[in-house]
Tab-separated table of C-alpha atoms in Angstrom:
chain	number	residue	atom	x	y	z
A	53	MET	CA	0.148	0.117	-0.121
A	54	SER	CA	1.593	3.202	-1.266
A	55	ARG	CA	2.852	5.630	1.518
A	56	ASP	CA	1.705	9.207	1.332
A	57	PRO	CA	3.646	11.588	3.060
A	58	ASP	CA	0.894	14.257	3.441
A	59	GLY	CA	-1.467	12.254	5.775
A	60	VAL	CA	-4.101	11.473	3.597
A	61	PRO	CA	-5.680	7.958	3.520
A	62	PRO	CA	-3.019	5.841	1.443
A	63	SER	CA	-3.955	4.244	-1.826
A	64	PRO	CA	-3.993	0.991	-2.279
A	65	LEU	CA	-1.814	1.138	-5.350
A	66	ARG	CA	1.997	0.376	-4.507
A	67	PHE	CA	4.190	2.211	-6.196
A	68	GLY	CA	7.841	1.409	-7.668
A	69	TYR	CA	10.749	2.618	-10.039
A	70	GLY	CA	12.444	0.855	-12.573
A	71	THR	CA	16.221	-0.088	-12.103
A	72	ASN	CA	16.607	0.687	-15.953
A	73	GLY	CA	16.219	4.479	-15.027
A	74	LEU	CA	18.793	4.299	-12.428
A	75	ALA	CA	21.494	2.489	-14.508
A	76	ASP	CA	24.316	5.028	-13.310
A	77	LEU	CA	23.663	3.922	-9.785
A	78	ARG	CA	25.100	0.836	-7.968
A	79	LEU	CA	21.985	-1.441	-7.326
A	80	ASP	CA	22.789	-0.984	-3.473
A	81	ASP	CA	22.581	2.746	-3.881
A	82	ALA	CA	19.317	2.638	-6.259
A	83	LEU	CA	17.372	0.578	-3.703
A	84	ALA	CA	18.494	2.578	-0.649
A	85	LEU	CA	17.485	5.729	-2.817
A	86	LEU	CA	13.807	4.281	-3.740
A	87	ALA	CA	13.470	3.334	-0.208
A	88	ASP	CA	14.250	6.639	1.020
A	89	LEU	CA	11.838	8.467	-1.226
A	90	GLY	CA	8.992	6.312	0.150
A	91	TYR	CA	8.730	3.670	-2.956
A	92	ASP	CA	6.742	0.463	-2.053
A	93	GLY	CA	8.998	-1.491	-4.455
A	94	VAL	CA	11.375	-1.765	-7.445
A	95	GLY	CA	11.071	-3.127	-11.169
A	96	LEU	CA	14.664	-5.005	-11.091
A	97	THR	CA	15.848	-5.290	-14.628
A	98	LEU	CA	18.547	-8.044	-14.743
A	99	ASP	CA	21.711	-6.192	-16.470
A	100	HIS	CA	25.479	-6.342	-16.063
A	101	MET	CA	25.303	-3.211	-13.537
A	102	HIS	CA	22.375	-4.530	-11.664
A	103	LEU	CA	22.233	-8.586	-10.393
A	104	ASP	CA	23.888	-9.686	-13.703
A	105	PRO	CA	21.949	-12.828	-14.660
A	106	LEU	CA	25.098	-14.364	-16.602
A	107	ALA	CA	27.912	-13.722	-13.964
A	108	PRO	CA	29.220	-16.484	-11.731
A	109	ASP	CA	27.494	-17.191	-8.256
A	110	LEU	CA	23.892	-15.763	-9.460
A	111	ALA	CA	22.199	-17.918	-6.644
A	112	ALA	CA	24.473	-15.989	-3.859
A	113	ARG	CA	24.220	-12.547	-5.294
A	114	THR	CA	20.510	-13.108	-5.461
A	115	ARG	CA	20.383	-14.039	-1.946
A	116	ARG	CA	22.311	-10.983	-0.996
A	117	VAL	CA	19.402	-8.758	-2.471
A	118	ALA	CA	16.703	-10.631	-1.214
A	119	HIS	CA	18.394	-9.736	1.981
A	120	ARG	CA	18.615	-6.041	1.121
A	121	LEU	CA	15.068	-5.873	-0.394
A	122	ASP	CA	13.729	-7.267	2.757
A	123	ALA	CA	15.455	-5.231	5.065
A	124	LEU	CA	14.251	-1.933	3.006
A	125	GLY	CA	10.819	-3.149	3.047
A	126	LEU	CA	10.624	-3.058	-0.693
A	127	GLY	CA	8.821	-5.334	-3.019
A	128	VAL	CA	10.016	-6.584	-6.780
A	129	THR	CA	9.034	-7.279	-9.883
A	130	VAL	CA	12.074	-9.033	-12.187
A	131	GLU	CA	12.024	-7.499	-15.478
A	132	THR	CA	14.119	-8.754	-18.617
A	133	GLY	CA	14.137	-5.770	-20.801
A	134	ALA	CA	18.061	-4.934	-20.855
A	135	ARG	CA	19.043	-4.008	-23.945
A	136	TYR	CA	22.525	-5.301	-24.487
A	137	VAL	CA	22.783	-8.232	-21.973
A	138	LEU	CA	22.950	-11.395	-24.316
A	139	ASP	CA	24.457	-9.638	-27.353
A	140	PRO	CA	26.472	-6.429	-27.345
A	141	ARG	CA	25.729	-5.394	-31.186
A	142	ARG	CA	21.974	-6.206	-30.898
A	143	LYS	CA	19.814	-4.319	-28.569
A	144	HIS	CA	17.021	-6.577	-27.312
A	145	GLY	CA	18.903	-9.466	-28.750
A	146	PRO	CA	18.526	-12.401	-29.629
A	147	SER	CA	14.838	-12.749	-29.209
A	148	LEU	CA	12.286	-15.642	-28.856
A	149	LEU	CA	11.715	-15.026	-32.695
A	150	ASP	CA	15.209	-15.439	-34.045
A	151	PRO	CA	15.822	-17.983	-36.752
A	152	ASP	CA	18.643	-19.401	-35.317
A	153	PRO	CA	17.441	-21.846	-32.542
A	154	ASP	CA	20.435	-21.629	-30.713
A	155	ASP	CA	19.726	-17.950	-30.464
A	156	ARG	CA	16.467	-18.615	-29.325
A	157	ALA	CA	17.834	-20.785	-26.665
A	158	ARG	CA	19.952	-18.158	-25.215
A	159	ARG	CA	16.969	-15.840	-24.624
A	160	VAL	CA	15.060	-19.072	-23.073
A	161	ASP	CA	17.818	-19.301	-20.890
A	162	LEU	CA	17.740	-15.932	-19.511
A	163	LEU	CA	13.843	-15.984	-18.865
A	164	LEU	CA	14.631	-19.411	-17.108
A	165	ARG	CA	17.543	-17.606	-14.801
A	166	ALA	CA	14.599	-14.919	-14.541
A	167	VAL	CA	12.273	-17.103	-13.105
A	168	ARG	CA	14.809	-18.704	-10.790
A	169	VAL	CA	15.881	-15.173	-9.294
A	170	ALA	CA	12.319	-14.142	-8.980
A	171	ALA	CA	11.701	-17.432	-7.145
A	172	ASP	CA	14.450	-16.723	-4.687
A	173	LEU	CA	13.719	-13.074	-4.253
A	174	GLY	CA	9.765	-13.598	-3.775
A	175	ALA	CA	9.084	-11.537	-6.804
A	176	HIS	CA	5.707	-10.452	-7.993
A	177	ALA	CA	6.322	-11.647	-11.506
A	178	VAL	CA	8.939	-11.879	-14.244
A	179	HIS	CA	8.436	-9.467	-17.118
A	180	CYS	CA	9.129	-10.515	-20.599
A	181	PHE	CA	8.507	-9.527	-24.263
A	182	SER	CA	8.151	-11.129	-27.780
A	183	GLY	CA	10.638	-9.096	-29.434
A	184	ILE	CA	10.582	-7.892	-33.022
A	185	VAL	CA	9.717	-9.971	-36.096
A	186	PRO	CA	13.106	-10.936	-37.998
A	187	ASP	CA	13.953	-9.904	-41.442
A	188	GLY	CA	12.706	-12.507	-43.933
A	189	THR	CA	10.388	-14.229	-41.382
A	190	ASP	CA	6.628	-14.157	-41.900
A	191	GLU	CA	4.156	-13.258	-39.029
A	192	ASP	CA	2.642	-17.011	-39.160
A	193	THR	CA	6.210	-18.411	-38.327
A	194	ALA	CA	7.002	-15.568	-35.903
A	195	TRP	CA	4.022	-16.435	-33.955
A	196	LYS	CA	4.832	-20.294	-34.097
A	197	ARG	CA	8.082	-19.577	-32.580
A	198	LEU	CA	6.656	-17.455	-29.955
A	199	ALA	CA	4.442	-20.258	-28.478
A	200	GLU	CA	7.303	-22.843	-28.935
A	201	THR	CA	10.121	-20.914	-27.127
A	202	PHE	CA	7.375	-19.733	-24.561
A	203	THR	CA	6.357	-23.127	-23.438
A	204	PRO	CA	9.592	-24.220	-21.424
A	205	VAL	CA	9.522	-20.710	-19.550
A	206	LEU	CA	5.682	-21.356	-18.952
A	207	ASP	CA	6.711	-24.656	-17.315
A	208	ALA	CA	9.875	-23.425	-15.163
A	209	ALA	CA	7.408	-20.615	-14.087
A	210	ALA	CA	4.535	-23.157	-13.054
A	211	THR	CA	7.339	-25.352	-11.142
A	212	ALA	CA	8.452	-22.007	-9.421
A	213	GLY	CA	4.852	-20.696	-8.656
A	214	VAL	CA	6.031	-17.176	-10.432
A	215	PRO	CA	3.793	-15.695	-12.904
A	216	LEU	CA	4.815	-14.537	-16.288
A	217	ALA	CA	4.060	-10.948	-17.011
A	218	ILE	CA	4.483	-10.587	-21.165
A	219	GLU	CA	4.471	-7.078	-22.210
A	220	PRO	CA	2.717	-5.914	-25.501
A	221	GLU	CA	5.244	-3.589	-26.647
A	222	PRO	CA	5.335	-1.107	-29.869
A	223	GLY	CA	7.268	-2.413	-32.869
A	224	HIS	CA	7.230	-6.095	-31.360
A	225	LEU	CA	5.366	-9.208	-32.806
A	226	LEU	CA	3.282	-8.930	-29.333
A	227	ALA	CA	2.272	-5.212	-29.481
A	228	THR	CA	-1.137	-4.836	-28.379
A	229	LEU	CA	-3.501	-6.355	-25.826
A	230	ALA	CA	-5.456	-8.033	-28.803
A	231	ASP	CA	-1.714	-9.762	-29.300
A	232	PHE	CA	-1.558	-11.173	-25.908
A	233	HIS	CA	-5.153	-12.611	-26.262
A	234	ARG	CA	-3.919	-14.084	-29.507
A	235	LEU	CA	-0.854	-15.593	-27.620
A	236	ARG	CA	-3.139	-16.681	-24.623
A	237	ARG	CA	-5.419	-18.809	-26.772
A	238	THR	CA	-2.788	-20.356	-28.710
A	239	LEU	CA	-1.185	-21.631	-25.484
A	240	GLY	CA	-4.447	-22.746	-24.263
A	241	ASP	CA	-5.045	-20.233	-21.676
A	242	PRO	CA	-2.461	-21.031	-18.989
A	243	GLY	CA	-2.866	-19.720	-15.375
A	244	LEU	CA	0.776	-18.366	-15.021
A	245	LEU	CA	0.594	-16.419	-18.524
A	246	GLY	CA	-0.083	-12.783	-17.490
A	247	LEU	CA	-0.113	-9.413	-18.687
A	248	THR	CA	2.614	-6.737	-18.192
A	249	LEU	CA	0.518	-3.426	-19.005
A	250	ASP	CA	2.527	-0.371	-19.853
A	251	ILE	CA	0.179	2.748	-19.407
A	252	GLY	CA	2.092	4.832	-21.881
A	253	HIS	CA	1.921	1.831	-24.699
A	254	CYS	CA	-1.931	2.291	-24.018
A	255	GLN	CA	-1.639	5.857	-24.937
A	256	CYS	CA	0.403	5.433	-27.982
A	257	LEU	CA	-1.738	2.804	-29.798
A	258	GLU	CA	-4.298	1.052	-28.034
A	259	PRO	CA	-7.841	2.022	-29.811
A	260	LEU	CA	-9.154	2.459	-26.128
A	261	PRO	CA	-8.046	5.368	-23.448
A	262	PRO	CA	-5.514	3.851	-20.885
A	263	ALA	CA	-8.242	3.495	-18.293
A	264	ASP	CA	-10.444	1.186	-20.554
A	265	CYS	CA	-7.499	-0.771	-21.174
A	266	VAL	CA	-6.782	-1.312	-17.484
A	267	ARG	CA	-10.266	-2.387	-16.867
A	268	ASP	CA	-10.035	-4.903	-19.961
A	269	ALA	CA	-6.927	-6.186	-18.928
A	270	THR	CA	-8.099	-6.899	-15.288
A	271	PRO	CA	-8.237	-10.698	-15.176
A	272	TRP	CA	-4.692	-10.976	-16.801
A	273	LEU	CA	-2.754	-8.020	-14.936
A	274	ARG	CA	0.296	-9.058	-13.187
A	275	HIS	CA	2.559	-6.096	-13.859
A	276	VAL	CA	2.311	-2.542	-14.431
A	277	GLN	CA	4.802	0.165	-16.033
A	278	ILE	CA	3.685	3.910	-15.904
A	279	GLU	CA	4.861	6.848	-17.727
A	280	ASP	CA	3.564	9.598	-19.883
A	281	MET	CA	3.280	9.028	-23.604
A	282	ARG	CA	1.712	11.071	-26.746
A	283	ARG	CA	-0.502	9.304	-29.038
A	284	GLY	CA	1.181	7.617	-31.964
A	285	VAL	CA	4.344	8.328	-30.476
A	286	HIS	CA	6.502	5.530	-28.665
A	287	GLU	CA	8.480	8.035	-26.289
A	288	HIS	CA	8.678	7.692	-22.710
A	289	LEU	CA	8.204	10.700	-20.913
A	290	PRO	CA	8.301	12.054	-17.264
A	291	LEU	CA	4.726	12.306	-15.503
A	292	GLY	CA	2.746	15.272	-16.754
A	293	ASP	CA	5.035	15.882	-20.191
A	294	GLY	CA	2.603	13.716	-22.216
A	295	GLU	CA	-1.225	13.546	-22.900
A	296	ILE	CA	-2.025	10.905	-20.352
A	297	ASP	CA	-4.841	11.560	-17.720
A	298	PHE	CA	-3.701	9.619	-14.655
A	299	PRO	CA	-6.341	9.775	-12.034
A	300	PRO	CA	-8.651	7.754	-14.169
A	301	VAL	CA	-6.042	5.184	-14.707
A	302	LEU	CA	-5.090	4.940	-11.207
A	303	ALA	CA	-9.024	4.813	-10.379
A	304	ALA	CA	-9.441	1.859	-12.526
A	305	LEU	CA	-6.381	0.359	-11.409
A	306	ALA	CA	-7.768	0.599	-7.734
A	307	ALA	CA	-11.041	-0.620	-8.550
A	308	THR	CA	-9.365	-3.787	-10.163
A	309	GLY	CA	-7.766	-4.883	-6.881
A	310	TYR	CA	-4.494	-5.536	-8.330
A	311	GLN	CA	-1.826	-6.254	-6.028
A	312	GLY	CA	1.453	-5.608	-7.815
A	313	LEU	CA	3.712	-2.809	-8.222
A	314	THR	CA	3.152	0.050	-10.472
A	315	VAL	CA	6.534	0.870	-11.374
A	316	VAL	CA	8.053	4.372	-13.118
A	317	GLU	CA	9.662	3.187	-16.475
A	318	LEU	CA	12.053	5.984	-17.800
A	319	PRO	CA	15.031	4.157	-19.062
A	320	ARG	CA	16.089	7.057	-21.129
A	321	HIS	CA	16.330	9.552	-18.064
A	322	SER	CA	18.860	7.576	-16.342
A	323	HIS	CA	21.208	10.539	-16.930
A	324	ALA	CA	19.068	12.031	-14.017
A	325	GLY	CA	17.259	9.090	-12.436
A	326	PRO	CA	17.463	10.137	-8.840
A	327	HIS	CA	15.691	13.861	-9.886
A	328	PHE	CA	13.224	11.812	-11.795
A	329	ALA	CA	12.593	9.154	-9.146
A	330	ALA	CA	12.069	11.850	-6.433
A	331	HIS	CA	9.875	13.600	-8.447
A	332	SER	CA	7.606	10.867	-10.066
A	333	LEU	CA	6.215	9.718	-6.480
A	334	PRO	CA	4.568	12.686	-5.522
A	335	LEU	CA	2.799	13.089	-8.712
A	336	LEU	CA	1.785	9.490	-8.655
A	337	HIS	CA	0.188	9.994	-4.977
A	338	ALA	CA	-1.172	13.494	-6.080
A	339	ALA	CA	-2.955	11.506	-8.694
A	340	ALA	CA	-3.880	8.747	-6.694
A	341	ARG	CA	-5.382	11.237	-4.240
A	342	THR	CA	-7.472	12.744	-7.095
A	343	ALA	CA	-8.462	9.282	-8.337
A	344	ALA	CA	-9.815	8.658	-4.629
A	345	THR	CA	-11.592	11.755	-3.945
A	346	ALA	CA	-12.715	13.785	-6.598
A	347	THR	CA	-16.040	13.096	-8.209
A	348	GLY	CA	-14.691	14.458	-11.358
A	349	ALA	CA	-11.610	12.365	-11.240
A	350	GLY	CA	-12.152	11.449	-15.302
A	351	THR	CA	-11.489	14.972	-16.194
A	352	ALA	CA	-8.669	15.816	-13.509
A	353	SER	CA	-4.794	15.896	-14.836
A	354	VAL	CA	-1.733	15.408	-13.152
A	355	PRO	CA	0.146	18.249	-11.916
A	356	ALA	CA	2.983	19.683	-14.010
A	357	PRO	CA	6.264	18.296	-12.961
A	358	PRO	CA	8.262	20.346	-10.214
A	359	PRO	CA	10.900	22.494	-11.660
A	360	GLY	CA	14.380	20.808	-12.088
A	361	ASP	CA	16.513	19.027	-14.780
A	362	PRO	CA	13.690	17.592	-17.049
A	363	SER	CA	16.146	17.091	-19.910
A	364	ALA	CA	15.681	13.831	-21.737
A	365	THR	CA	17.052	11.848	-25.029
A	366	PRO	CA	14.301	11.623	-27.392
A	367	GLU	CA	13.274	7.899	-28.014
A	368	GLY	CA	11.281	8.137	-31.247
A	369	SER	CA	9.512	5.168	-32.158
A	370	SER	CA	12.288	2.518	-30.936
A	371	THR	CA	11.700	0.182	-27.963
A	372	PRO	CA	13.166	1.431	-24.587
């Protein structure tokens, strides 16, 4: 339950911040910062600077992080969106869709490691994504590969009791909520296959407003990422810099009874990560208060960001 410093009734939502937006900080320092700021948890991206999933002694390092999270009172979701953790030349490569079966197996191995890490951390879910359709691969073949490569990860998640939360990502094979349902039906509607809902992505390309996307996604919702965004432009923006009306979104989330983390995702803002972490949480609290108390919450907007260093590197239409 999110801790509001202003003494108002707490929101039922639990807010976190993604370590992919704190890439210049040591993991220990990032976790301490988030706890000090009042966050409820962290979206932990497995990467070379933050719990490297490929380095030796992963289990022992994971235990140390688990103890640290427990000491700080932080919940966690494990995220697997590191750009170059598997290949120093290909962003987010290899993927579950690559033509080379050995390359697909490397991504599967990363996800299996993420499931084990999540189980050891007591994480709410493991986040993942499909990847883009490789050149020369038709969509039917890509969907078949996705179902085949995802099956052993689902099996491992079932054994570990950790939900998987696949994210519709603009530009990927699985890009929309409709695509998520296609995969779900193809796999026979497995119980541990859940959804990562990125609120900005809903604003960017879904036909329904973000609050309606939340309501439609409720039965499968396992992880939520949040940032601002504009229609038709895949650029992660600080809260208040885009077009999203946040109080209705948070009201819809609270109404679902969602128990996981709602994690701010600003990976292109790591150059000023502590600044954006400090200023995002008050804006979320303000929007949550509006959602809980204002009868006209559907027409309210998140306040403008406080003054500071709002500079960012534009993302264009590429994935984070």
